[in-house]
Coordinates of C-alpha atoms and ligand atoms in Angstrom, one line a residue:
M25 CA 78.2 98.6 97.9
K26 CA 77.5 101.8 95.9
T27 CA 78.6 102.1 92.3
I28 CA 79.5 105.5 91.1
T29 CA 80.5 106.5 87.5
D30 CA 80.8 110.2 87.8
P31 CA 84.1 111.6 89.2
E32 CA 82.4 114.5 91.0
S33 CA 79.9 112.3 92.8
M34 CA 82.8 110.0 93.8
S35 CA 84.7 113.0 95.2
R36 CA 81.7 114.1 97.1
E37 CA 81.0 110.6 98.6
C38 CA 84.7 110.2 99.7
R39 CA 84.8 113.8 101.1
D40 CA 81.7 113.0 103.2
A41 CA 83.4 109.9 104.6
R42 CA 86.6 111.7 105.4
R43 CA 84.6 114.5 107.2
M44 CA 83.1 111.8 109.4
G45 CA 86.7 110.9 110.3
R46 CA 86.6 107.6 108.3
R47 CA 90.0 106.4 107.0
V48 CA 89.6 105.9 103.2
G49 CA 91.4 103.1 101.3
L50 CA 91.6 103.0 97.5
V51 CA 92.3 99.9 95.4
P52 CA 92.8 101.0 91.8
T53 CA 92.3 98.3 89.2
M54 CA 91.5 97.7 85.6
G55 CA 89.0 95.1 86.4
F56 CA 88.6 91.4 85.5
L57 CA 89.4 90.9 89.1
H58 CA 91.3 88.0 90.6
Q59 CA 92.5 87.0 94.1
G60 CA 95.4 89.4 93.9
H61 CA 93.0 92.4 93.6
L62 CA 90.7 90.9 96.2
S63 CA 93.6 90.4 98.7
L64 CA 94.2 94.2 98.4
V65 CA 90.5 94.9 99.1
R66 CA 90.7 92.7 102.2
R67 CA 93.9 94.5 103.3
S68 CA 92.2 97.9 102.8
R69 CA 89.2 96.7 104.7
S70 CA 91.3 95.6 107.6
E71 CA 93.1 99.0 107.7
C72 CA 90.4 101.5 106.6
A73 CA 86.8 102.4 107.6
L74 CA 85.8 102.9 103.9
T75 CA 87.2 100.9 101.0
A76 CA 86.8 102.1 97.5
A77 CA 87.8 100.1 94.4
S78 CA 88.1 101.6 91.0
V79 CA 87.6 99.6 87.8
F80 CA 88.8 101.5 84.7
V81 CA 90.7 100.2 81.7
N82 CA 92.8 103.2 81.3
P83 CA 93.3 103.9 77.6
T84 CA 96.4 106.2 78.1
Q85 CA 98.6 103.4 79.4
F86 CA 98.2 101.2 76.3
G87 CA 100.5 102.0 73.3
P88 CA 99.5 101.6 69.7
G89 CA 99.3 97.8 68.9
E90 CA 98.9 96.9 72.5
D91 CA 95.9 95.0 73.9
F92 CA 93.5 97.8 75.0
D93 CA 90.7 96.4 72.9
R94 CA 91.4 92.8 73.9
Y95 CA 91.9 93.6 77.6
P96 CA 89.5 91.2 79.4
R97 CA 86.4 92.9 80.8
D98 CA 83.5 91.7 82.9
P99 CA 82.0 94.6 84.9
D100 CA 79.1 92.6 86.4
R101 CA 81.4 89.9 87.7
D102 CA 83.8 92.6 89.1
A103 CA 80.9 94.3 90.9
S104 CA 79.7 91.1 92.5
L105 CA 83.2 90.1 93.6
L106 CA 83.8 93.5 95.2
E107 CA 80.4 93.4 96.8
R108 CA 81.1 89.9 98.2
E109 CA 84.5 91.1 99.5
G110 CA 82.8 94.0 101.4
A111 CA 84.0 97.0 99.4
D112 CA 81.9 100.1 100.1
L113 CA 82.3 102.0 96.9
L114 CA 83.0 101.0 93.3
F115 CA 84.2 103.8 91.0
A116 CA 83.7 102.8 87.4
P117 CA 84.0 105.9 85.2
E118 CA 83.7 106.2 81.5
A119 CA 86.8 107.2 79.5
G120 CA 85.0 110.4 78.5
S121 CA 84.6 111.6 82.1
M122 CA 88.2 110.8 83.0
Y123 CA 89.6 112.3 79.8
P124 CA 87.1 114.9 78.6
P125 CA 87.8 116.8 75.4
G126 CA 90.7 119.2 76.0
H127 CA 92.4 117.1 78.6
A128 CA 96.0 118.1 78.3
T129 CA 97.8 117.3 81.5
H130 CA 100.1 114.3 82.1
V131 CA 102.3 113.1 85.0
E132 CA 105.7 111.9 84.1
V133 CA 108.0 110.3 86.7
A134 CA 111.5 110.7 85.3
G135 CA 113.9 107.8 85.5
L136 CA 111.8 105.1 87.2
G137 CA 109.6 104.6 84.2
E138 CA 112.3 104.3 81.6
G139 CA 113.9 100.9 82.2
L140 CA 112.4 97.4 82.6
C141 CA 108.8 97.4 81.1
G142 CA 109.2 101.1 80.3
A143 CA 111.9 100.4 77.8
F144 CA 109.4 98.3 75.8
R145 CA 106.2 100.2 76.5
P146 CA 106.9 103.9 75.7
G147 CA 104.3 106.1 77.4
H148 CA 102.9 103.3 79.5
F149 CA 104.1 104.7 82.9
R150 CA 103.1 108.2 81.9
G151 CA 99.6 106.9 81.4
V152 CA 99.7 105.0 84.7
A153 CA 101.0 107.9 86.7
T154 CA 98.4 110.3 85.2
V155 CA 95.4 108.1 85.9
V156 CA 96.6 107.2 89.4
A157 CA 97.2 110.9 90.2
K158 CA 93.7 111.6 88.9
L159 CA 92.2 108.8 91.0
F160 CA 94.1 110.1 94.0
N161 CA 92.7 113.6 93.5
I162 CA 89.2 112.3 93.0
V163 CA 89.1 109.9 96.0
R164 CA 91.8 111.6 98.3
P165 CA 92.4 108.3 100.0
D166 CA 94.4 107.9 103.2
A167 CA 96.0 104.7 101.8
A168 CA 96.2 103.2 98.3
Y169 CA 96.8 99.5 97.6
F170 CA 98.9 98.0 94.8
G171 CA 100.3 94.6 94.0
Q172 CA 104.0 93.6 94.0
K173 CA 103.6 91.8 90.7
D174 CA 103.7 95.3 89.1
A175 CA 106.9 96.2 91.0
Q176 CA 108.0 99.0 88.7
Q177 CA 104.5 100.6 88.8
A178 CA 104.6 100.4 92.6
A179 CA 108.0 102.0 92.9
L180 CA 106.9 104.8 90.5
I181 CA 103.7 105.5 92.3
R182 CA 105.5 105.6 95.6
R183 CA 107.9 108.2 94.1
M184 CA 105.0 110.2 92.5
A185 CA 103.0 110.2 95.8
A186 CA 106.1 111.5 97.7
D187 CA 107.2 114.0 95.0
L188 CA 103.7 115.5 94.6
N189 CA 103.0 115.5 98.4
F190 CA 99.8 113.4 98.1
G191 CA 100.1 112.4 101.7
I192 CA 98.8 108.9 100.9
D193 CA 100.2 105.7 102.4
I194 CA 101.2 103.5 99.4
V195 CA 100.7 99.9 100.5
V196 CA 102.2 97.1 98.3
G197 CA 100.7 93.7 98.8
P198 CA 102.5 90.4 97.9
T199 CA 102.0 88.8 94.5
V200 CA 99.2 86.2 94.7
R201 CA 100.0 83.0 92.8
E202 CA 98.1 80.1 91.4
P203 CA 99.0 76.7 93.1
D204 CA 101.6 76.1 90.3
G205 CA 103.3 79.4 90.9
L206 CA 101.9 81.5 88.0
A207 CA 101.4 85.1 89.2
M208 CA 97.7 86.0 89.0
S209 CA 96.9 88.4 86.3
S210 CA 93.8 89.5 84.4
R211 CA 95.6 88.6 81.2
N212 CA 96.1 84.9 82.2
V213 CA 92.5 84.2 80.9
R214 CA 93.8 84.8 77.4
L215 CA 96.4 81.9 77.6
S216 CA 95.6 78.8 75.5
T217 CA 95.7 75.5 77.3
E218 CA 99.3 74.9 76.1
E219 CA 100.4 78.4 77.0
R220 CA 98.8 78.1 80.5
R221 CA 100.8 74.9 81.0
A222 CA 104.0 76.7 80.0
A223 CA 103.3 79.9 82.0
P224 CA 104.6 78.8 85.5
A225 CA 108.1 78.4 83.9
L226 CA 108.5 82.1 84.7
H227 CA 108.1 81.5 88.4
A228 CA 110.2 78.3 88.3
A229 CA 113.0 80.3 86.7
L230 CA 112.8 83.1 89.3
T231 CA 112.7 80.4 92.1
A232 CA 115.9 78.9 90.6
A233 CA 117.5 82.3 90.6
R234 CA 116.5 82.8 94.3
Q235 CA 118.1 79.4 95.1
A236 CA 121.3 80.4 93.3
V237 CA 121.4 83.6 95.3
E238 CA 120.9 81.5 98.5
R239 CA 123.9 79.3 97.4
G240 CA 126.0 82.4 97.1
T241 CA 125.7 83.7 93.5
R242 CA 126.1 87.5 93.5
S243 CA 126.8 88.2 89.8
A244 CA 123.7 89.8 88.1
A245 CA 125.0 88.5 84.7
E246 CA 125.0 84.9 86.1
I247 CA 121.4 85.4 87.4
R248 CA 120.2 86.7 84.1
E249 CA 121.9 83.9 82.2
L250 CA 120.4 81.3 84.6
I251 CA 116.9 82.6 84.0
R252 CA 117.4 82.7 80.2
S253 CA 118.7 79.2 80.2
R254 CA 115.7 77.9 82.3
L255 CA 113.3 79.4 79.7
E256 CA 115.1 77.9 76.7
G257 CA 113.1 75.2 75.0
T258 CA 109.8 76.5 76.5
P259 CA 107.3 78.5 74.4
H260 CA 108.3 81.7 76.3
R261 CA 109.8 84.6 74.3
L262 CA 111.6 86.4 77.0
Q263 CA 111.5 90.2 76.5
Y264 CA 113.8 91.1 79.3
V265 CA 115.2 89.9 82.6
E266 CA 116.8 92.5 84.8
V267 CA 118.5 92.6 88.2
V268 CA 118.0 96.0 89.8
S269 CA 117.9 97.7 93.2
A270 CA 114.4 97.2 94.6
S271 CA 114.2 100.8 95.9
D272 CA 115.3 102.9 92.9
L273 CA 115.3 100.3 90.1
E274 CA 118.9 101.1 89.2
P275 CA 120.7 98.2 87.5
L276 CA 123.0 96.2 89.7
A277 CA 126.3 94.4 88.6
R278 CA 126.5 92.5 91.9
L279 CA 123.6 91.6 94.2
Q280 CA 123.6 93.6 97.4
G281 CA 120.8 95.1 99.5
D282 CA 117.2 94.6 98.4
V283 CA 117.3 93.3 94.9
L284 CA 114.5 93.0 92.4
I285 CA 114.8 90.3 89.8
A286 CA 112.2 91.2 87.2
L287 CA 111.2 89.8 83.8
A288 CA 108.6 90.0 81.0
S289 CA 107.8 87.3 78.5
H290 CA 105.4 86.8 75.6
L291 CA 103.5 83.6 75.5
G292 CA 101.6 83.5 72.2
G293 CA 99.9 86.9 72.0
T294 CA 99.9 87.5 75.8
R295 CA 102.6 89.4 77.6
L296 CA 103.3 88.3 81.2
I297 CA 105.5 89.9 83.9
D298 CA 106.8 88.5 87.1
N299 CA 109.5 89.3 89.7
I300 CA 111.0 88.4 93.1
I301 CA 112.8 90.4 95.7
V302 CA 115.8 88.9 97.4
R303 CA 117.1 90.6 100.5
L304 CA 120.9 90.7 101.1
P305 CA 123.1 92.7 103.4
G306 CA 124.5 96.0 102.1
D307 CA 123.3 98.6 99.6
E308 CA 126.3 99.0 97.3
G309 CA 126.8 97.1 94.1
K310 CA 125.1 99.4 91.6
A311 CA 126.2 98.9 88.0
G312 CA 129.8 100.0 87.6
A313 CA 130.6 99.7 91.4
Ligands
PAF416 O1 97.7 97.9 87.9 C1 96.7 98.3 87.2 O2 95.7 97.6 87.1 C2 96.7 99.7 86.6 O3 98.0 100.0 86.0 C3 96.3 100.8 87.5 C4 97.2 101.0 88.7 C5 94.9 100.5 88.0 C6 96.2 102.1 86.7 O4 95.4 102.0 85.6

């Protein structure tokens, strides 16, 4: 595996691969890798001749008072995990080469970035869309791989890739979970023993919601209330729970079609997100319908 820190060298390396007819896959990450990331590397390797992973803790997607400084980092461990997984290229730029003095251009995906996490993290998705667009332009991959845990991010990147004619296949891999159901996240390492014990309650609440849907519940309000009640008496401070259309993230009053049930919660100083998709017949039922 070759490690590259300079955007221009990375572009050159990927261009050479494409010229040789090699399908290029990109797995963008912020590092402190876990099995969720590595499953995306494996998927890329199975579908592409060259797999590049980026490790860059992108400052522009963190708001003031968020955890940019505390975000877990371990570049050596990341490099050896990627090497072991068979990645071909590791792109690990410095912030100064991604955002040199005078950098003034941002990508905003209207609508999709405003609800769910976007309502609580102003500017977050603008930072995500901007850095992902830059990575797409540097690498020019044929396919790019993201995790379903960040469902809003995945929907937004899909929209951006289509709107800006990137011509990249956006592949979304399933959320990878710990044996007790907790969605893998780089931030899990920051949970105390007690918080770690409480963390799987999120997945348990989402599972209870899925079971309620399977028993016939179709009211979004009832699903939200069920999840809230399942988290009462736990250390979770639920930030939001929303029931939206999986394709356009529009709020639903009644569950129909592909439905995303998404939540965010604070456990101590750590913010966790999780979601499930339930698939029902029909695509009506948007709020107000
Ligand atoms: O999901 C992440 O780790 C980040 O948001 C991403 C896509 C690498 C952009 O910084």
